[in-house]
Short mmCIF file of C-alpha atoms in Angstrom, two decimals:
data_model
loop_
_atom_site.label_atom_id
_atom_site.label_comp_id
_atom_site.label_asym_id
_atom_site.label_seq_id
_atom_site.Cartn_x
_atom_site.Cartn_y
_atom_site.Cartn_z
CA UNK U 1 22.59 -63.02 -25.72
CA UNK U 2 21.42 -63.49 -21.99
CA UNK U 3 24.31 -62.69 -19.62
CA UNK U 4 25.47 -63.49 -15.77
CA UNK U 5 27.78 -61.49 -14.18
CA UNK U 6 29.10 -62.94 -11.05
CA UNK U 7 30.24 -59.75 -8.80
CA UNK U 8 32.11 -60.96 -5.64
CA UNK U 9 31.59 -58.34 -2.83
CA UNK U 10 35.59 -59.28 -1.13
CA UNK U 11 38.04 -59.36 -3.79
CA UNK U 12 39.73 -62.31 -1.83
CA UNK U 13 37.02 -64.59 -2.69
CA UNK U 14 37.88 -66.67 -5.78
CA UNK U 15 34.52 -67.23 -7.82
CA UNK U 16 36.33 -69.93 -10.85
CA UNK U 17 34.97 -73.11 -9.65
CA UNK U 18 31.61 -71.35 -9.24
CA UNK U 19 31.52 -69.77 -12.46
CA UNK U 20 32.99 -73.33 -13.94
CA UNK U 21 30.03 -74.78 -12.70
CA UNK U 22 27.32 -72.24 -13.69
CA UNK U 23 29.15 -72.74 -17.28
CA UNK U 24 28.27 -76.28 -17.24
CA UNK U 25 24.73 -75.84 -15.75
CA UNK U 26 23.80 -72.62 -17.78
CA UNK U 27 21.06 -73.27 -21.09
CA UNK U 28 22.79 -72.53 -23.93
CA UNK U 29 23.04 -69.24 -25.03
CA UNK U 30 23.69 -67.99 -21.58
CA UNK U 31 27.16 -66.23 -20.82
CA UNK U 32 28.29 -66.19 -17.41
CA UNK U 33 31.67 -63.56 -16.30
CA UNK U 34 32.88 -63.09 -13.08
CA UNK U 35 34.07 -59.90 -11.53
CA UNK U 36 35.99 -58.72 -8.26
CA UNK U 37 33.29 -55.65 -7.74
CA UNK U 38 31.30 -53.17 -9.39
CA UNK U 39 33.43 -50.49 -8.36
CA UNK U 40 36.49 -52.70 -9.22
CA UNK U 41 38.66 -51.15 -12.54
CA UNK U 42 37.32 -52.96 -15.79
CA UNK U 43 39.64 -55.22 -17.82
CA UNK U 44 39.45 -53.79 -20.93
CA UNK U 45 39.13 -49.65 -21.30
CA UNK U 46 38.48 -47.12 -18.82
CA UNK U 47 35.98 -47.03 -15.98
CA UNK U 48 34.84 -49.45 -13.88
CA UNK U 49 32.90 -52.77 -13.84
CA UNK U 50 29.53 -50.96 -13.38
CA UNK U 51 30.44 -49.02 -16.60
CA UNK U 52 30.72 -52.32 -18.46
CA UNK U 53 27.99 -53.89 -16.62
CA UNK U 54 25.68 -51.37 -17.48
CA UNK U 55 27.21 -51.14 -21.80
CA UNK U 56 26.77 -55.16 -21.92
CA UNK U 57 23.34 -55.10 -20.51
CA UNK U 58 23.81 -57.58 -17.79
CA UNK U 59 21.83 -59.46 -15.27
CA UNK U 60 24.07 -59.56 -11.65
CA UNK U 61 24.40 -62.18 -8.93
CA UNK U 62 26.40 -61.27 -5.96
CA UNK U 63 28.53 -63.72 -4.61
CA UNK U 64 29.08 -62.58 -0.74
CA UNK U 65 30.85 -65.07 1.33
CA UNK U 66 29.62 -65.35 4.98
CA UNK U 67 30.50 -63.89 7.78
CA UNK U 68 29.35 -60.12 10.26
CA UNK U 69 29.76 -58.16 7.24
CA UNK U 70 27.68 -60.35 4.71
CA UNK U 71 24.78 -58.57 4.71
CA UNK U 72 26.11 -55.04 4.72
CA UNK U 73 28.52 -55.39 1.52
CA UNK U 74 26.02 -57.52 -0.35
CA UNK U 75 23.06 -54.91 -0.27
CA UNK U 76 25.48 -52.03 -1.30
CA UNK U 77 26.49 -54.38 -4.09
CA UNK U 78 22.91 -55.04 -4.83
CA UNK U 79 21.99 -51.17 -4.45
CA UNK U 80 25.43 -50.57 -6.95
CA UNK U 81 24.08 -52.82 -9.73
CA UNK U 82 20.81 -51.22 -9.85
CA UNK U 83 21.81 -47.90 -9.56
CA UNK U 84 23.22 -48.91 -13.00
CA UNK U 85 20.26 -49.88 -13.79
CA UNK U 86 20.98 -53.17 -13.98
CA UNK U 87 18.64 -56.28 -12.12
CA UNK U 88 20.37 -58.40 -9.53
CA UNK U 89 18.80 -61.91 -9.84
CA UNK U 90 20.18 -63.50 -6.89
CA UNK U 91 22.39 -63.02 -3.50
CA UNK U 92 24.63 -65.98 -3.47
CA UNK U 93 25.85 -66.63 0.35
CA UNK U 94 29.28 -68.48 0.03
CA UNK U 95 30.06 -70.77 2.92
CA UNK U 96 28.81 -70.59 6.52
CA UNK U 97 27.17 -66.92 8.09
CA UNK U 98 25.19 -66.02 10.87
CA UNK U 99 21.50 -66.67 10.38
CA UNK U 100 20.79 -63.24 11.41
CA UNK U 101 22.68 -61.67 8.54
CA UNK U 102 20.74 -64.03 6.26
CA UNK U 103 17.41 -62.63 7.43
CA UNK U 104 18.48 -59.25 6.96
CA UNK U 105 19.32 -59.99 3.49
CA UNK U 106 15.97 -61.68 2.57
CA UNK U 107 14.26 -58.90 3.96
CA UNK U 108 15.90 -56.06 1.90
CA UNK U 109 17.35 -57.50 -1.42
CA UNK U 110 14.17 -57.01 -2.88
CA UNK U 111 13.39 -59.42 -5.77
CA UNK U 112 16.66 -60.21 -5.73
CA UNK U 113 16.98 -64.39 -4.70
CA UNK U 114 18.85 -65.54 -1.88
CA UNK U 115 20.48 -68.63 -2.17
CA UNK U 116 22.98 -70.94 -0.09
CA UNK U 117 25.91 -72.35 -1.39
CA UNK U 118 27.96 -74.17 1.58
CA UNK U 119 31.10 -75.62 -0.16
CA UNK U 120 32.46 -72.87 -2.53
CA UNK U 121 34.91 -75.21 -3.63
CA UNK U 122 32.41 -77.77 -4.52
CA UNK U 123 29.62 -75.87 -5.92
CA UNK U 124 28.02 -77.98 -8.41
CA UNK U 125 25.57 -79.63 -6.50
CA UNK U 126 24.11 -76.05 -5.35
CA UNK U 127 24.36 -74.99 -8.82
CA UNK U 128 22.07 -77.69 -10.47
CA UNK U 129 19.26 -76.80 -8.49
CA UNK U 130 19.32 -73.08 -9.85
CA UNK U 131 16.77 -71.47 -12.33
CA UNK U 132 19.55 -70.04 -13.95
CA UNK U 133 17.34 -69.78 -16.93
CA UNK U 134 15.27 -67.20 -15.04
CA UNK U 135 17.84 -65.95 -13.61
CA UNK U 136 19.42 -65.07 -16.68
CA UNK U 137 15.99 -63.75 -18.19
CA UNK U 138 16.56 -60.48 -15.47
CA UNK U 139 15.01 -59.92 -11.80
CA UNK U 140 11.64 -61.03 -10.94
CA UNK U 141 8.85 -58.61 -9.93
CA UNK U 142 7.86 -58.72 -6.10
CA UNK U 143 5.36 -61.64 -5.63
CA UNK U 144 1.66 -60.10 -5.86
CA UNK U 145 3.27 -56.90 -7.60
CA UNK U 146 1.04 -54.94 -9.34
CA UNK U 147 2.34 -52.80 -12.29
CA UNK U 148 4.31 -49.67 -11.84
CA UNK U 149 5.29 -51.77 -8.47
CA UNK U 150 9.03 -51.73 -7.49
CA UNK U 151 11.02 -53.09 -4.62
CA UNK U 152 13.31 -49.92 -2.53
CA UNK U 153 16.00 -50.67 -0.45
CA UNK U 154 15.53 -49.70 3.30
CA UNK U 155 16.55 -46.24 4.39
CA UNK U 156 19.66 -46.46 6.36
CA UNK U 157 19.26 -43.40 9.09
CA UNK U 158 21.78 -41.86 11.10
CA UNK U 159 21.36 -42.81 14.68
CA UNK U 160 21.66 -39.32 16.77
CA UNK U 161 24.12 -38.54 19.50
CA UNK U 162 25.48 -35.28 21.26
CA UNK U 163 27.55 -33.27 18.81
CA UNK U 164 30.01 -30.46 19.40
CA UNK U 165 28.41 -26.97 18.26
CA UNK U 166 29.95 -26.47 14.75
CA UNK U 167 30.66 -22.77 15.75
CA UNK U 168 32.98 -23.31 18.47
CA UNK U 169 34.45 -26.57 17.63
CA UNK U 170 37.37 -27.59 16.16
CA UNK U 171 38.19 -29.85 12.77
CA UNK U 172 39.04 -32.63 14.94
CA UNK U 173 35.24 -32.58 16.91
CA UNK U 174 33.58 -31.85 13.77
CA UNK U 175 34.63 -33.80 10.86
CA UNK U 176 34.37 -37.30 12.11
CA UNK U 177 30.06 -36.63 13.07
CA UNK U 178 29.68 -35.22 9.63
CA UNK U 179 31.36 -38.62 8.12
CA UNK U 180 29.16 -40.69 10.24
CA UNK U 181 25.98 -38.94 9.10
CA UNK U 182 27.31 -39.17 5.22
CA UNK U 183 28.34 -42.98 5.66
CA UNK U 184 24.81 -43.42 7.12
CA UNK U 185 22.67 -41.65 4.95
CA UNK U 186 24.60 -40.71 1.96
CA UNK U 187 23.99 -39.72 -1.00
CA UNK U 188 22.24 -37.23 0.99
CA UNK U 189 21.97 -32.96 0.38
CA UNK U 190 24.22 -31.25 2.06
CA UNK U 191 21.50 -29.25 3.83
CA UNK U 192 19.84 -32.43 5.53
CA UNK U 193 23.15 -33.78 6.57
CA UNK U 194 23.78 -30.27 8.33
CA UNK U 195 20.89 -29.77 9.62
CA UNK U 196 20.59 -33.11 11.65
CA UNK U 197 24.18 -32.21 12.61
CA UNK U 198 23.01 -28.98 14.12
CA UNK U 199 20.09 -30.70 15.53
CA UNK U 200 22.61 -33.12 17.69
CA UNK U 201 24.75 -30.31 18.79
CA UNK U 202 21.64 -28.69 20.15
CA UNK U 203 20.64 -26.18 17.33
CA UNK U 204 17.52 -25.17 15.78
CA UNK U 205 17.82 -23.78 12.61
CA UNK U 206 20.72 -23.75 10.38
CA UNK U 207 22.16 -20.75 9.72
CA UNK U 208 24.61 -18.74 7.54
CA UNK U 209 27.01 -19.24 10.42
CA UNK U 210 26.27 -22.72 11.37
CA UNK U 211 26.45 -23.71 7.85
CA UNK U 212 29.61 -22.56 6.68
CA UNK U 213 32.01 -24.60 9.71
CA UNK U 214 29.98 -27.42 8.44
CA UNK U 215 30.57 -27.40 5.16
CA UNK U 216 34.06 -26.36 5.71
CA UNK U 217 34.39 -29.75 7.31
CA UNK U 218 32.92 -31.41 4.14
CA UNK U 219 35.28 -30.22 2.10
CA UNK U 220 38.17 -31.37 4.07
CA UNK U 221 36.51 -35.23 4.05
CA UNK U 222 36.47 -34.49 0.46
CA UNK U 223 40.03 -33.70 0.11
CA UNK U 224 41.34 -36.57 2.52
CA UNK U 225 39.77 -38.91 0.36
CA UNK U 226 36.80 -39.78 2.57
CA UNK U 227 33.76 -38.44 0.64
CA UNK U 228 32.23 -36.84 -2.56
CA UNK U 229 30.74 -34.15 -3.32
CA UNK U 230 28.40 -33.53 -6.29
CA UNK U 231 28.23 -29.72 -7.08
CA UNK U 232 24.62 -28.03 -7.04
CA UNK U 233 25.16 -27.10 -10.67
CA UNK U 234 25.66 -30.14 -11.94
CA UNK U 235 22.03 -31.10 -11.14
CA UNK U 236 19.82 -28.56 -12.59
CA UNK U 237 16.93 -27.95 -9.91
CA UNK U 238 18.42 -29.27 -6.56
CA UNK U 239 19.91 -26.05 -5.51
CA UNK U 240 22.07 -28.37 -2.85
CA UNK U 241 25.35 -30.04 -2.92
CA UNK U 242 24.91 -33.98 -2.75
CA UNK U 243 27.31 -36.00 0.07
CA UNK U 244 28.45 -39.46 -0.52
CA UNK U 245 31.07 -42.08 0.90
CA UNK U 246 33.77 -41.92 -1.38
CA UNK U 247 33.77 -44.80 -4.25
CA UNK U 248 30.10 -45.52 -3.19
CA UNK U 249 27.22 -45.05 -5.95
CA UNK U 250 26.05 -41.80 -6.65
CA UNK U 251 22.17 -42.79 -6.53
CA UNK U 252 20.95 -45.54 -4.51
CA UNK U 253 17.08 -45.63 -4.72
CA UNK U 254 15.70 -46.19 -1.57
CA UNK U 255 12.61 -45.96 0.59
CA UNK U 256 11.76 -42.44 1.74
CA UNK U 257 12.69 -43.34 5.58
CA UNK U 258 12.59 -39.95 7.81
CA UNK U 259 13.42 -37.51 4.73
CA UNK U 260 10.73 -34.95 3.54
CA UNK U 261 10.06 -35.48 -0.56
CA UNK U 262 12.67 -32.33 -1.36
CA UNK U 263 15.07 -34.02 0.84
CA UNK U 264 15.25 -37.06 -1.55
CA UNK U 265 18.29 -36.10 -4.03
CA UNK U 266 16.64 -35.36 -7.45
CA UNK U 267 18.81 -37.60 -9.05
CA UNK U 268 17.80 -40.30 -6.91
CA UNK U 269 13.80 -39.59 -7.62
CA UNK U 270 14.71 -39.97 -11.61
CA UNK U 271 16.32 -43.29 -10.81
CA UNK U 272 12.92 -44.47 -9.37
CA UNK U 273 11.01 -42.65 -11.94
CA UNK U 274 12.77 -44.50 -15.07
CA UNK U 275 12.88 -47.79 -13.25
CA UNK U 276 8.69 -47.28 -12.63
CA UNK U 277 8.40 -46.46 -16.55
CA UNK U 278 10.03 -49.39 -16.81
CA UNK U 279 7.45 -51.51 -14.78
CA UNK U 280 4.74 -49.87 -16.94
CA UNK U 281 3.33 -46.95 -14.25
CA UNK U 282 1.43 -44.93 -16.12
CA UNK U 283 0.89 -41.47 -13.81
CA UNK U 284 4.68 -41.26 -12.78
CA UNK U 285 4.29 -38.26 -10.07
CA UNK U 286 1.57 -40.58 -8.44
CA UNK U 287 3.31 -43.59 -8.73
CA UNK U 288 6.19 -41.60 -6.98
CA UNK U 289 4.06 -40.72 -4.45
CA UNK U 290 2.96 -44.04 -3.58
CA UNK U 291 6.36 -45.70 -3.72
CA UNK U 292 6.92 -43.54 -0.80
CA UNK U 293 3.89 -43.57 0.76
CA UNK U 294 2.87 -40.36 0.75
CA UNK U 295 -0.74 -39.18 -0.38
CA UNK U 296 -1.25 -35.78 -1.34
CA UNK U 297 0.40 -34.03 -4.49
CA UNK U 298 1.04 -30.29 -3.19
CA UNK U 299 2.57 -27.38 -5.41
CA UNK U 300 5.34 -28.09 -3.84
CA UNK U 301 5.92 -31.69 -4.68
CA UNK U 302 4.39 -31.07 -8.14
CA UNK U 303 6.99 -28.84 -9.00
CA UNK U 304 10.24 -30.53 -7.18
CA UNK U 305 8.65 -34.06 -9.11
CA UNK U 306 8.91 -31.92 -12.36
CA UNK U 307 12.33 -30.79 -12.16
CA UNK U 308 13.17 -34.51 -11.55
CA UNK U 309 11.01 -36.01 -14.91
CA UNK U 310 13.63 -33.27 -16.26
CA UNK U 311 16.83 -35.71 -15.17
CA UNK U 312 15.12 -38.60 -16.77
CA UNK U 313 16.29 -40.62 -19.73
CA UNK U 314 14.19 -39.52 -23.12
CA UNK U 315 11.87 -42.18 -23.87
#
């Protein structure tokens, strides 16, 4: 049975009369459920929302109510669902926003619809004119897709600015650049994030000795509660610690931005790999390679590409 969850990105915004009226408008056969976020703690069991989201099979709308942070908290919601694997129909923008943070969204939410909905507290009007029915059915491809064709979400990189040398500094100058870069471009490898680190602090390669204040500092975000780290051994291949926001997903697929191919988390690269099986590519290393636009399969690639077709699913 076809199934809407409604994921609010603010847990103050109160989604019944909206899910009342998608009831009422839905075909039949269609459930619709509301939730206060993917990352919120799930009703019944343990784990979270995107736990259950991903067990039940779901197709998610996001429900983001305007305002400066709209477009920010709806594409990490977006990015959350389909780390999960699971399609995100539409972007539903609750009550008035800037018109700049609705272009942003219909530039990067990817298949995903964007629809207005002005009066949250009179939403059936809105509803009625949605293909809920499609909506239901999963996401869309792209317009003009071609198979093996996927939409990535943009590459958020961290702006550069003059950082304190990691060898002389203290925990107080260092720590708070290292969150910045993580918040920016996590989940990133530890190596990248410390390497444009030493790269704003004036460095040029990243030593033994520049390394180790660095990832001292990582380990302290990780204990204060900022950050996570996932372990180099607990993805065979990658060699590299992976840095993430804490309570953020642990692969967001995204475009390839300013990394080189081995500093794309392998994890991430199996995420794009099973979600281009699933949009029928056939040659998945070249398909890979053009989802990032890049051109030429070295040794190098071949074999980084291989240890991630190890990470994917079995077919």
């Amino acid at each position: 049975m076809p199934e809407l969850l409604l994921v609010a990105t603010t847990q103050g915004f109160d989604a019944r009369d909206l899910v009342r009226a998608i009831e009422r408008h839905a075909p039949d056969g269609v459930t619709v459920r509301s939730a206060p976020g993917l990352l919120a703690p799930r009703r019944e069991g343990d784990g979270l929302v995107r736990d259950a989201a991903r067990e039940r099979g779901v197709t998610v709308v996001v429900v983001a109510p305007g305002g400066p942070d709209l477009a920010s908290h709806a594409l990490l919601t977006v990015e959350g669902a389909r780390s999960v694997g699971r399609p995100v129909a539409a972007v539903v923008v609750a009550g008035p926003g800037g018109a700049d943070q609705r272009a942003v969204l219909r530039e990067h939410a990817g298949a995903a619809e964007v629809v207005e909905l002005p009066d949250p507290q009179a939403p059936s009007s809105a509803v009625a004119s949605w293909p809920l029915l499609e909506w239901a059915a999963g996401e869309p491809a792209p317009a003009g897709a071609a198979p093996g064709d996927i939409a990535l979400a943009p590459y958020s990189a961290w702006e550069p600015h003059p950082a304190p040398d990691p060898r002389a500094a203290g925990r107080g100058a260092i720590d708070p650049v290292l969150a910045e870069i993580v918040a920016a471009e996590g989940p990133v490898l530890a190596s990248r994030a410390y390497g444009l680190y030493n790269k704003a602090a004036g460095g040029k390669k990243l030593t033994t000795i520049v390394r180790a204040p660095l990832s001292a500092a990582a380990y302290r975000l990780r204990m204060a509660g900022r950050i996570e780290i996932v372990r180099a051994e607990e993805t065979p291949g990658q060699g590299d610690e992976v840095l993430r926001m804490a309570g953020s997903p642990r692969v967001r697929v995204r475009e390839l931005g300013p990394r080189a191919l081995d500093e794309v988390p392998l994890e991430e690269i199996a995420e794009l790999m099973e979600r281009l099986t699933t949009a029928g590519a056939d040659d998945l290393k070249r398909a890979v390679l053009d989802a990032y636009g890049l051109v030429r399969l070295t040794a190098k690639a071949d074999d980084y590409l291989e240890q991630a077709f190890g990470l994917t699913a079995p077919s």
